[in-house]
Each structure stands twice: as C-alpha cells, then as structure tokens.
PDB file of N, CA and C in Angstrom:
ATOM      1  N   MET A 250      -5.897  -3.955   3.307  1.00 78.00           N
ATOM      2  CA  MET A 250      -5.009  -2.823   3.337  1.00 78.00           C
ATOM      3  C   MET A 250      -5.322  -1.959   2.118  1.00 78.00           C
ATOM      4  N   TRP A 251      -5.493  -0.705   2.337  1.00 83.00           N
ATOM      5  CA  TRP A 251      -5.791   0.260   1.278  1.00 83.00           C
ATOM      6  C   TRP A 251      -4.584   1.168   1.073  1.00 83.00           C
ATOM      7  N   ALA A 252      -4.291   1.486  -0.176  1.00 85.00           N
ATOM      8  CA  ALA A 252      -3.205   2.408  -0.497  1.00 85.00           C
ATOM      9  C   ALA A 252      -3.750   3.519  -1.386  1.00 85.00           C
ATOM     10  N   ALA A 253      -3.320   4.743  -1.148  1.00 84.00           N
ATOM     11  CA  ALA A 253      -3.760   5.878  -1.961  1.00 84.00           C
ATOM     12  C   ALA A 253      -3.090   5.806  -3.333  1.00 84.00           C
ATOM     13  N   GLY A 254      -3.859   6.062  -4.350  1.00 85.00           N
ATOM     14  CA  GLY A 254      -3.326   6.035  -5.703  1.00 85.00           C
ATOM     15  C   GLY A 254      -4.099   6.965  -6.611  1.00 85.00           C
ATOM     16  N   LEU A 255      -3.587   7.114  -7.802  1.00 84.00           N
ATOM     17  CA  LEU A 255      -4.213   7.954  -8.819  1.00 84.00           C
ATOM     18  C   LEU A 255      -4.290   7.164 -10.120  1.00 84.00           C
ATOM     19  N   PHE A 256      -5.304   7.446 -10.919  1.00 83.00           N
ATOM     20  CA  PHE A 256      -5.361   6.846 -12.241  1.00 83.00           C
ATOM     21  C   PHE A 256      -5.939   7.848 -13.214  1.00 83.00           C
ATOM     22  N   SER A 257      -5.670   7.627 -14.485  1.00 86.00           N
ATOM     23  CA  SER A 257      -6.248   8.472 -15.522  1.00 86.00           C
ATOM     24  C   SER A 257      -6.569   7.607 -16.733  1.00 86.00           C
ATOM     25  N   VAL A 258      -7.575   8.042 -17.469  1.00 86.00           N
ATOM     26  CA  VAL A 258      -7.964   7.400 -18.715  1.00 86.00           C
ATOM     27  C   VAL A 258      -7.983   8.507 -19.759  1.00 86.00           C
ATOM     28  N   ARG A 259      -7.105   8.392 -20.764  1.00 84.00           N
ATOM     29  CA  ARG A 259      -7.019   9.417 -21.801  1.00 84.00           C
ATOM     30  C   ARG A 259      -7.067   8.756 -23.173  1.00 84.00           C
ATOM     31  N   PRO A 260      -7.707   9.421 -24.127  1.00 80.00           N
ATOM     32  CA  PRO A 260      -7.657   8.890 -25.487  1.00 80.00           C
ATOM     33  C   PRO A 260      -6.234   8.988 -26.036  1.00 80.00           C
ATOM     34  N   ALA A 261      -5.799   7.949 -26.718  1.00 72.00           N
ATOM     35  CA  ALA A 261      -4.468   7.951 -27.328  1.00 72.00           C
ATOM     36  C   ALA A 261      -4.511   7.088 -28.579  1.00 72.00           C
ATOM     37  N   ASP A 262      -4.287   7.696 -29.716  1.00 78.00           N
ATOM     38  CA  ASP A 262      -4.250   6.965 -30.986  1.00 78.00           C
ATOM     39  C   ASP A 262      -5.509   6.152 -31.232  1.00 78.00           C
ATOM     40  N   GLY A 263      -6.659   6.723 -30.948  1.00 76.00           N
ATOM     41  CA  GLY A 263      -7.919   6.032 -31.184  1.00 76.00           C
ATOM     42  C   GLY A 263      -8.285   5.007 -30.131  1.00 76.00           C
ATOM     43  N   ALA A 264      -7.447   4.826 -29.138  1.00 82.00           N
ATOM     44  CA  ALA A 264      -7.727   3.883 -28.061  1.00 82.00           C
ATOM     45  C   ALA A 264      -7.626   4.615 -26.731  1.00 82.00           C
ATOM     46  N   ARG A 265      -8.050   3.950 -25.693  1.00 83.00           N
ATOM     47  CA  ARG A 265      -7.919   4.548 -24.364  1.00 83.00           C
ATOM     48  C   ARG A 265      -6.557   4.208 -23.785  1.00 83.00           C
ATOM     49  N   HIS A 266      -5.915   5.198 -23.194  1.00 85.00           N
ATOM     50  CA  HIS A 266      -4.631   4.995 -22.522  1.00 85.00           C
ATOM     51  C   HIS A 266      -4.891   5.073 -21.023  1.00 85.00           C
ATOM     52  N   LEU A 267      -4.605   3.992 -20.322  1.00 87.00           N
ATOM     53  CA  LEU A 267      -4.799   3.933 -18.876  1.00 87.00           C
ATOM     54  C   LEU A 267      -3.456   4.073 -18.182  1.00 87.00           C
ATOM     55  N   SER A 268      -3.425   4.830 -17.117  1.00 90.00           N
ATOM     56  CA  SER A 268      -2.214   4.904 -16.306  1.00 90.00           C
ATOM     57  C   SER A 268      -2.613   4.974 -14.839  1.00 90.00           C
ATOM     58  N   CYS A 269      -1.731   4.465 -13.989  1.00 91.00           N
ATOM     59  CA  CYS A 269      -2.010   4.522 -12.553  1.00 91.00           C
ATOM     60  C   CYS A 269      -0.702   4.588 -11.776  1.00 91.00           C
ATOM     61  N   THR A 270      -0.811   5.015 -10.546  1.00 90.00           N
ATOM     62  CA  THR A 270       0.346   5.102  -9.663  1.00 90.00           C
ATOM     63  C   THR A 270      -0.103   4.913  -8.226  1.00 90.00           C
ATOM     64  N   ILE A 271       0.770   4.371  -7.407  1.00 90.00           N
ATOM     65  CA  ILE A 271       0.551   4.289  -5.963  1.00 90.00           C
ATOM     66  C   ILE A 271       1.349   5.433  -5.343  1.00 90.00           C
ATOM     67  N   LEU A 272       0.714   6.226  -4.508  1.00 85.00           N
ATOM     68  CA  LEU A 272       1.406   7.331  -3.852  1.00 85.00           C
ATOM     69  C   LEU A 272       2.269   6.798  -2.714  1.00 85.00           C
ATOM     70  N   THR A 273       3.452   7.380  -2.570  1.00 86.00           N
ATOM     71  CA  THR A 273       4.367   6.937  -1.520  1.00 86.00           C
ATOM     72  C   THR A 273       4.726   8.095  -0.596  1.00 86.00           C
ATOM     73  N   ARG A 274       5.318   7.733   0.520  1.00 84.00           N
ATOM     74  CA  ARG A 274       5.759   8.685   1.525  1.00 84.00           C
ATOM     75  C   ARG A 274       7.026   8.127   2.150  1.00 84.00           C
ATOM     76  N   GLY A 275       7.663   8.908   2.997  1.00 85.00           N
ATOM     77  CA  GLY A 275       8.785   8.381   3.757  1.00 85.00           C
ATOM     78  C   GLY A 275       8.294   7.266   4.669  1.00 85.00           C
ATOM     79  N   ALA A 276       9.066   6.215   4.791  1.00 84.00           N
ATOM     80  CA  ALA A 276       8.647   5.066   5.584  1.00 84.00           C
ATOM     81  C   ALA A 276       8.581   5.408   7.066  1.00 84.00           C
ATOM     82  N   VAL A 277       7.603   4.828   7.739  1.00 81.00           N
ATOM     83  CA  VAL A 277       7.448   4.965   9.194  1.00 81.00           C
ATOM     84  C   VAL A 277       7.182   3.579   9.773  1.00 81.00           C
ATOM     85  N   GLY A 278       7.363   3.445  11.070  1.00 79.00           N
ATOM     86  CA  GLY A 278       7.053   2.189  11.743  1.00 79.00           C
ATOM     87  C   GLY A 278       7.888   1.027  11.229  1.00 79.00           C
ATOM     88  N   ALA A 279       7.267  -0.142  11.189  1.00 79.00           N
ATOM     89  CA  ALA A 279       7.964  -1.366  10.777  1.00 79.00           C
ATOM     90  C   ALA A 279       8.496  -1.268   9.353  1.00 79.00           C
ATOM     91  N   ALA A 280       7.809  -0.544   8.480  1.00 81.00           N
ATOM     92  CA  ALA A 280       8.241  -0.419   7.086  1.00 81.00           C
ATOM     93  C   ALA A 280       9.601   0.259   6.976  1.00 81.00           C
ATOM     94  N   ALA A 281       9.920   1.140   7.909  1.00 83.00           N
ATOM     95  CA  ALA A 281      11.193   1.869   7.854  1.00 83.00           C
ATOM     96  C   ALA A 281      12.391   0.938   8.056  1.00 83.00           C
ATOM     97  N   ARG A 282      12.171  -0.233   8.638  1.00 81.00           N
ATOM     98  CA  ARG A 282      13.255  -1.197   8.802  1.00 81.00           C
ATOM     99  C   ARG A 282      13.580  -1.903   7.487  1.00 81.00           C
ATOM    100  N   VAL A 283      12.677  -1.792   6.515  1.00 82.00           N
ATOM    101  CA  VAL A 283      12.833  -2.512   5.258  1.00 82.00           C
ATOM    102  C   VAL A 283      13.239  -1.593   4.114  1.00 82.00           C
ATOM    103  N   HIS A 284      12.684  -0.356   4.089  1.00 88.00           N
ATOM    104  CA  HIS A 284      12.913   0.548   2.951  1.00 88.00           C
ATOM    105  C   HIS A 284      12.682   1.975   3.423  1.00 88.00           C
ATOM    106  N   ASP A 285      13.193   2.952   2.675  1.00 92.00           N
ATOM    107  CA  ASP A 285      13.014   4.349   3.079  1.00 92.00           C
ATOM    108  C   ASP A 285      11.704   4.951   2.568  1.00 92.00           C
ATOM    109  N   ARG A 286      10.981   4.254   1.682  1.00 91.00           N
ATOM    110  CA  ARG A 286       9.683   4.729   1.172  1.00 91.00           C
ATOM    111  C   ARG A 286       8.645   3.649   1.414  1.00 91.00           C
ATOM    112  N   MET A 287       7.389   4.063   1.449  1.00 86.00           N
ATOM    113  CA  MET A 287       6.279   3.119   1.589  1.00 86.00           C
ATOM    114  C   MET A 287       5.027   3.718   0.972  1.00 86.00           C
ATOM    115  N   PRO A 288       4.034   2.883   0.621  1.00 86.00           N
ATOM    116  CA  PRO A 288       2.778   3.428   0.103  1.00 86.00           C
ATOM    117  C   PRO A 288       2.078   4.276   1.163  1.00 86.00           C
ATOM    118  N   VAL A 289       1.274   5.238   0.729  1.00 84.00           N
ATOM    119  CA  VAL A 289       0.400   5.986   1.636  1.00 84.00           C
ATOM    120  C   VAL A 289      -0.766   5.051   1.944  1.00 84.00           C
ATOM    121  N   LEU A 290      -0.789   4.505   3.163  1.00 83.00           N
ATOM    122  CA  LEU A 290      -1.820   3.555   3.566  1.00 83.00           C
ATOM    123  C   LEU A 290      -3.011   4.287   4.156  1.00 83.00           C
ATOM    124  N   LEU A 291      -4.200   3.737   3.927  1.00 82.00           N
ATOM    125  CA  LEU A 291      -5.434   4.346   4.404  1.00 82.00           C
ATOM    126  C   LEU A 291      -6.264   3.321   5.156  1.00 82.00           C
ATOM    127  N   ASP A 292      -7.030   3.776   6.148  1.00 79.00           N
ATOM    128  CA  ASP A 292      -8.016   2.880   6.725  1.00 79.00           C
ATOM    129  C   ASP A 292      -9.246   2.890   5.806  1.00 79.00           C
ATOM    130  N   HIS A 293     -10.218   2.058   6.103  1.00 82.00           N
ATOM    131  CA  HIS A 293     -11.376   1.920   5.214  1.00 82.00           C
ATOM    132  C   HIS A 293     -12.109   3.242   4.994  1.00 82.00           C
ATOM    133  N   ALA A 294     -12.363   3.983   6.065  1.00 81.00           N
ATOM    134  CA  ALA A 294     -13.097   5.248   5.939  1.00 81.00           C
ATOM    135  C   ALA A 294     -12.342   6.245   5.061  1.00 81.00           C
ATOM    136  N   ALA A 295     -11.037   6.354   5.266  1.00 80.00           N
ATOM    137  CA  ALA A 295     -10.231   7.275   4.453  1.00 80.00           C
ATOM    138  C   ALA A 295     -10.202   6.824   2.997  1.00 80.00           C
ATOM    139  N   ALA A 296     -10.157   5.521   2.758  1.00 82.00           N
ATOM    140  CA  ALA A 296     -10.167   5.010   1.379  1.00 82.00           C
ATOM    141  C   ALA A 296     -11.480   5.352   0.686  1.00 82.00           C
ATOM    142  N   MET A 297     -12.579   5.261   1.416  1.00 86.00           N
ATOM    143  CA  MET A 297     -13.884   5.599   0.818  1.00 86.00           C
ATOM    144  C   MET A 297     -13.935   7.090   0.465  1.00 86.00           C
ATOM    145  N   ARG A 298     -13.387   7.950   1.332  1.00 83.00           N
ATOM    146  CA  ARG A 298     -13.321   9.385   1.005  1.00 83.00           C
ATOM    147  C   ARG A 298     -12.431   9.598  -0.209  1.00 83.00           C
ATOM    148  N   TRP A 299     -11.310   8.898  -0.270  1.00 80.00           N
ATOM    149  CA  TRP A 299     -10.346   9.039  -1.358  1.00 80.00           C
ATOM    150  C   TRP A 299     -10.987   8.703  -2.704  1.00 80.00           C
ATOM    151  N   MET A 300     -11.831   7.683  -2.735  1.00 84.00           N
ATOM    152  CA  MET A 300     -12.412   7.205  -4.006  1.00 84.00           C
ATOM    153  C   MET A 300     -13.693   7.927  -4.404  1.00 84.00           C
ATOM    154  N   ARG A 301     -14.266   8.699  -3.515  1.00 86.00           N
ATOM    155  CA  ARG A 301     -15.520   9.395  -3.820  1.00 86.00           C
ATOM    156  C   ARG A 301     -15.250  10.508  -4.825  1.00 86.00           C
ATOM    157  N   PRO A 302     -15.856  10.450  -6.017  1.00 82.00           N
ATOM    158  CA  PRO A 302     -15.562  11.464  -7.044  1.00 82.00           C
ATOM    159  C   PRO A 302     -16.007  12.876  -6.656  1.00 82.00           C
ATOM    160  N   THR A 303     -16.888  13.004  -5.678  1.00 84.00           N
ATOM    161  CA  THR A 303     -17.360  14.333  -5.277  1.00 84.00           C
ATOM    162  C   THR A 303     -16.512  14.949  -4.168  1.00 84.00           C
ATOM    163  N   THR A 304     -15.535  14.219  -3.658  1.00 78.00           N
ATOM    164  CA  THR A 304     -14.675  14.753  -2.592  1.00 78.00           C
ATOM    165  C   THR A 304     -13.855  15.913  -3.128  1.00 78.00           C
ATOM    166  N   ASP A 305     -13.818  17.001  -2.382  1.00 74.00           N
ATOM    167  CA  ASP A 305     -13.001  18.155  -2.748  1.00 74.00           C
ATOM    168  C   ASP A 305     -11.528  17.772  -2.621  1.00 74.00           C
ATOM    169  N   PRO A 306     -10.745  17.882  -3.708  1.00 67.00           N
ATOM    170  CA  PRO A 306      -9.349  17.431  -3.659  1.00 67.00           C
ATOM    171  C   PRO A 306      -8.439  18.278  -2.779  1.00 67.00           C
ATOM    172  N   ALA A 307      -8.863  19.501  -2.436  1.00 66.00           N
ATOM    173  CA  ALA A 307      -8.013  20.366  -1.608  1.00 66.00           C
ATOM    174  C   ALA A 307      -7.788  19.710  -0.248  1.00 66.00           C
ATOM    175  N   GLY A 308      -6.549  19.464   0.063  1.00 71.00           N
ATOM    176  CA  GLY A 308      -6.200  18.888   1.354  1.00 71.00           C
ATOM    177  C   GLY A 308      -6.317  17.373   1.419  1.00 71.00           C
ATOM    178  N   LEU A 309      -6.875  16.744   0.385  1.00 74.00           N
ATOM    179  CA  LEU A 309      -7.069  15.301   0.425  1.00 74.00           C
ATOM    180  C   LEU A 309      -5.747  14.556   0.545  1.00 74.00           C
ATOM    181  N   LEU A 310      -4.735  14.981  -0.189  1.00 74.00           N
ATOM    182  CA  LEU A 310      -3.442  14.304  -0.134  1.00 74.00           C
ATOM    183  C   LEU A 310      -2.790  14.468   1.236  1.00 74.00           C
ATOM    184  N   ALA A 311      -2.851  15.671   1.796  1.00 74.00           N
ATOM    185  CA  ALA A 311      -2.279  15.889   3.127  1.00 74.00           C
ATOM    186  C   ALA A 311      -3.004  15.041   4.166  1.00 74.00           C
ATOM    187  N   ASP A 312      -4.335  14.980   4.071  1.00 73.00           N
ATOM    188  CA  ASP A 312      -5.107  14.143   4.989  1.00 73.00           C
ATOM    189  C   ASP A 312      -4.720  12.682   4.832  1.00 73.00           C
ATOM    190  N   ALA A 313      -4.531  12.242   3.582  1.00 71.00           N
ATOM    191  CA  ALA A 313      -4.171  10.851   3.323  1.00 71.00           C
ATOM    192  C   ALA A 313      -2.791  10.530   3.888  1.00 71.00           C
ATOM    193  N   ALA A 314      -1.840  11.438   3.745  1.00 68.00           N
ATOM    194  CA  ALA A 314      -0.495  11.215   4.270  1.00 68.00           C
ATOM    195  C   ALA A 314      -0.528  11.119   5.795  1.00 68.00           C
ATOM    196  N   GLU A 315      -1.331  11.977   6.437  1.00 71.00           N
ATOM    197  CA  GLU A 315      -1.450  11.937   7.894  1.00 71.00           C
ATOM    198  C   GLU A 315      -2.105  10.630   8.338  1.00 71.00           C
ATOM    199  N   GLU A 316      -3.190  10.250   7.662  1.00 67.00           N
ATOM    200  CA  GLU A 316      -3.868   8.997   7.973  1.00 67.00           C
ATOM    201  C   GLU A 316      -2.936   7.815   7.729  1.00 67.00           C
ATOM    202  N   GLY A 317      -2.165   7.893   6.650  1.00 61.00           N
ATOM    203  CA  GLY A 317      -1.231   6.820   6.314  1.00 61.00           C
ATOM    204  C   GLY A 317      -0.200   6.596   7.395  1.00 61.00           C
ATOM    205  N   ALA A 318       0.258   7.661   8.025  1.00 65.00           N
ATOM    206  CA  ALA A 318       1.230   7.530   9.109  1.00 65.00           C
ATOM    207  C   ALA A 318       0.608   6.786  10.284  1.00 65.00           C
ATOM    208  N   ARG A 319      -0.663   7.089  10.590  1.00 67.00           N
ATOM    209  CA  ARG A 319      -1.345   6.378  11.682  1.00 67.00           C
ATOM    210  C   ARG A 319      -1.560   4.911  11.321  1.00 67.00           C
ATOM    211  N   THR A 320      -2.028   4.661  10.103  1.00 67.00           N
ATOM    212  CA  THR A 320      -2.311   3.293   9.664  1.00 67.00           C
ATOM    213  C   THR A 320      -1.036   2.473   9.598  1.00 67.00           C
ATOM    214  N   ALA A 321       0.059   3.073   9.138  1.00 63.00           N
ATOM    215  CA  ALA A 321       1.328   2.353   9.029  1.00 63.00           C
ATOM    216  C   ALA A 321       1.823   1.895  10.385  1.00 63.00           C
ATOM    217  N   GLY A 322       1.449   2.604  11.438  1.00 65.00           N
ATOM    218  CA  GLY A 322       1.850   2.207  12.781  1.00 65.00           C
ATOM    219  C   GLY A 322       1.265   0.885  13.210  1.00 65.00           C
ATOM    220  N   THR A 323       0.269   0.388  12.489  1.00 70.00           N
ATOM    221  CA  THR A 323      -0.343  -0.901  12.818  1.00 70.00           C
ATOM    222  C   THR A 323       0.326  -2.060  12.091  1.00 70.00           C
ATOM    223  N   LEU A 324       1.298  -1.773  11.218  1.00 72.00           N
ATOM    224  CA  LEU A 324       1.992  -2.831  10.484  1.00 72.00           C
ATOM    225  C   LEU A 324       3.019  -3.511  11.381  1.00 72.00           C
ATOM    226  N   ASP A 325       3.296  -4.755  11.071  1.00 74.00           N
ATOM    227  CA  ASP A 325       4.346  -5.481  11.762  1.00 74.00           C
ATOM    228  C   ASP A 325       5.182  -6.185  10.699  1.00 74.00           C
ATOM    229  N   SER A 326       6.358  -6.621  11.056  1.00 74.00           N
ATOM    230  CA  SER A 326       7.210  -7.324  10.096  1.00 74.00           C
ATOM    231  C   SER A 326       7.970  -8.424  10.804  1.00 74.00           C
ATOM    232  N   TRP A 327       8.388  -9.419  10.049  1.00 76.00           N
ATOM    233  CA  TRP A 327       9.217 -10.493  10.562  1.00 76.00           C
ATOM    234  C   TRP A 327       9.984 -11.117   9.417  1.00 76.00           C
ATOM    235  N   GLN A 328      11.099 -11.721   9.738  1.00 78.00           N
ATOM    236  CA  GLN A 328      11.931 -12.359   8.735  1.00 78.00           C
ATOM    237  C   GLN A 328      11.258 -13.652   8.285  1.00 78.00           C
ATOM    238  N   VAL A 329      11.296 -13.902   6.981  1.00 76.00           N
ATOM    239  CA  VAL A 329      10.740 -15.130   6.426  1.00 76.00           C
ATOM    240  C   VAL A 329      11.844 -15.907   5.719  1.00 76.00           C
ATOM    241  N   ALA A 330      11.572 -17.181   5.469  1.00 73.00           N
ATOM    242  CA  ALA A 330      12.548 -18.038   4.791  1.00 73.00           C
ATOM    243  C   ALA A 330      12.736 -17.574   3.354  1.00 73.00           C
ATOM    244  N   PRO A 331      13.853 -17.940   2.736  1.00 77.00           N
ATOM    245  CA  PRO A 331      14.052 -17.584   1.318  1.00 77.00           C
ATOM    246  C   PRO A 331      12.899 -18.107   0.459  1.00 77.00           C
ATOM    247  N   LEU A 332      12.572 -17.367  -0.595  1.00 74.00           N
ATOM    248  CA  LEU A 332      11.455 -17.748  -1.460  1.00 74.00           C
ATOM    249  C   LEU A 332      11.795 -19.003  -2.249  1.00 74.00           C
ATOM    250  N   ARG A 333      11.102 -20.074  -1.907  1.00 75.00           N
ATOM    251  CA  ARG A 333      11.242 -21.337  -2.626  1.00 75.00           C
ATOM    252  C   ARG A 333       9.879 -22.000  -2.622  1.00 75.00           C
ATOM    253  N   GLY A 334       9.435 -22.394  -3.773  1.00 76.00           N
ATOM    254  CA  GLY A 334       8.133 -23.035  -3.851  1.00 76.00           C
ATOM    255  C   GLY A 334       7.031 -22.001  -3.899  1.00 76.00           C
ATOM    256  N   ASP A 335       5.880 -22.369  -3.353  1.00 80.00           N
ATOM    257  CA  ASP A 335       4.702 -21.519  -3.413  1.00 80.00           C
ATOM    258  C   ASP A 335       3.816 -21.841  -2.210  1.00 80.00           C
ATOM    259  N   GLY A 336       2.954 -20.917  -1.861  1.00 81.00           N
ATOM    260  CA  GLY A 336       1.964 -21.181  -0.833  1.00 81.00           C
ATOM    261  C   GLY A 336       2.117 -20.326   0.400  1.00 81.00           C
ATOM    262  N   PRO A 337       1.164 -20.478   1.316  1.00 80.00           N
ATOM    263  CA  PRO A 337       1.129 -19.633   2.529  1.00 80.00           C
ATOM    264  C   PRO A 337       2.316 -19.851   3.453  1.00 80.00           C
ATOM    265  N   LYS A 338       3.027 -20.974   3.327  1.00 78.00           N
ATOM    266  CA  LYS A 338       4.193 -21.214   4.194  1.00 78.00           C
ATOM    267  C   LYS A 338       5.268 -20.149   3.991  1.00 78.00           C
ATOM    268  N   LEU A 339       5.231 -19.434   2.851  1.00 78.00           N
ATOM    269  CA  LEU A 339       6.224 -18.397   2.579  1.00 78.00           C
ATOM    270  C   LEU A 339       6.059 -17.191   3.496  1.00 78.00           C
ATOM    271  N   MET A 340       4.910 -17.110   4.206  1.00 78.00           N
ATOM    272  CA  MET A 340       4.664 -15.979   5.110  1.00 78.00           C
ATOM    273  C   MET A 340       5.001 -16.306   6.560  1.00 78.00           C
ATOM    274  N   GLU A 341       5.371 -17.550   6.846  1.00 79.00           N
ATOM    275  CA  GLU A 341       5.670 -17.940   8.224  1.00 79.00           C
ATOM    276  C   GLU A 341       6.975 -17.297   8.691  1.00 79.00           C
ATOM    277  N   PRO A 342       7.018 -16.851   9.941  1.00 78.00           N
ATOM    278  CA  PRO A 342       8.296 -16.327  10.468  1.00 78.00           C
ATOM    279  C   PRO A 342       9.384 -17.369  10.313  1.00 78.00           C
ATOM    280  N   VAL A 343      10.608 -16.956  10.127  1.00 73.00           N
ATOM    281  CA  VAL A 343      11.709 -17.857   9.821  1.00 73.00           C
ATOM    282  C   VAL A 343      11.883 -18.929  10.907  1.00 73.00           C
ATOM    283  N   GLU A 344      11.623 -18.601  12.164  1.00 68.00           N
ATOM    284  CA  GLU A 344      11.803 -19.598  13.222  1.00 68.00           C
ATOM    285  C   GLU A 344      10.738 -20.688  13.164  1.00 68.00           C
ATOM    286  N   GLN A 345       9.622 -20.448  12.450  1.00 51.00           N
ATOM    287  CA  GLN A 345       8.580 -21.458  12.300  1.00 51.00           C
ATOM    288  C   GLN A 345       8.599 -22.107  10.923  1.00 51.00           C
ATOM    289  N   ALA A 346       9.254 -21.481   9.964  1.00 45.00           N
ATOM    290  CA  ALA A 346       9.193 -21.946   8.588  1.00 45.00           C
ATOM    291  C   ALA A 346       9.974 -23.243   8.415  1.00 45.00           C
ATOM    292  N   THR A 347       9.453 -24.065   7.527  1.00 48.00           N
ATOM    293  CA  THR A 347      10.180 -25.278   7.159  1.00 48.00           C
ATOM    294  C   THR A 347      11.083 -24.919   5.997  1.00 48.00           C
ATOM    295  N   LEU A 348      12.387 -24.970   6.210  1.00 44.00           N
ATOM    296  CA  LEU A 348      13.317 -24.630   5.158  1.00 44.00           C
ATOM    297  C   LEU A 348      13.465 -25.822   4.221  1.00 44.00           C
ATOM    298  N   PHE A 349      13.616 -25.552   2.928  1.00 43.00           N
ATOM    299  CA  PHE A 349      13.688 -26.612   1.925  1.00 43.00           C
ATOM    300  C   PHE A 349      15.107 -27.094   1.781  1.00 43.00           C
TER     301      PHE A 349
END
C-alpha cells in the first residue's frame, strides 16, 4: 500500500532538520466506517510518478487524490479482537480470533 506524502530536509542549527507528512483526504469506502479522514492512497504506478523528482508538480496532488479514491475502493475492513499479546492473530476477524 502506497500513501502520498511530503518531506523536506533543511539546515537547522548546523544540523539537518527532517520533516515529513502523510497527505490525507476525506474518507471513502471501507475507511469511512472507521474515521472521517484517510491517507491519500496510490497504486504502484501513481506512487512512482509521485516520487519522481522530475515530475511536474502542477496537478500532481489532484491526480493523487483522484487515484487515492479509486485505490481506497479496494480496501476492506473487519472487526478484530481486542489488542492483547502480539502476532498475526491480531488481524484475524473477530469470529475467527481466539480471545484471550
């Protein structure tokens, strides 16, 4: 899963200052059942365009938001057991999960 984001590297007090952010949009699809915002999701091709330093930034964000809406439609969700312990069993749907 790819998410659109921004980062910057700036000198600060003799050292480099790094900052980054994940871009968000109004939630669509399965994500809207969980929260009103979600990351701008990208498919592989859109992510490669997003990261290419020679890509013209004009319209890139709008294209990413549109692509993100399509990609978000492929997400699914299900209820999981309360977080206890560790491991892949935490991702099992609640009806299959072994409760502790």
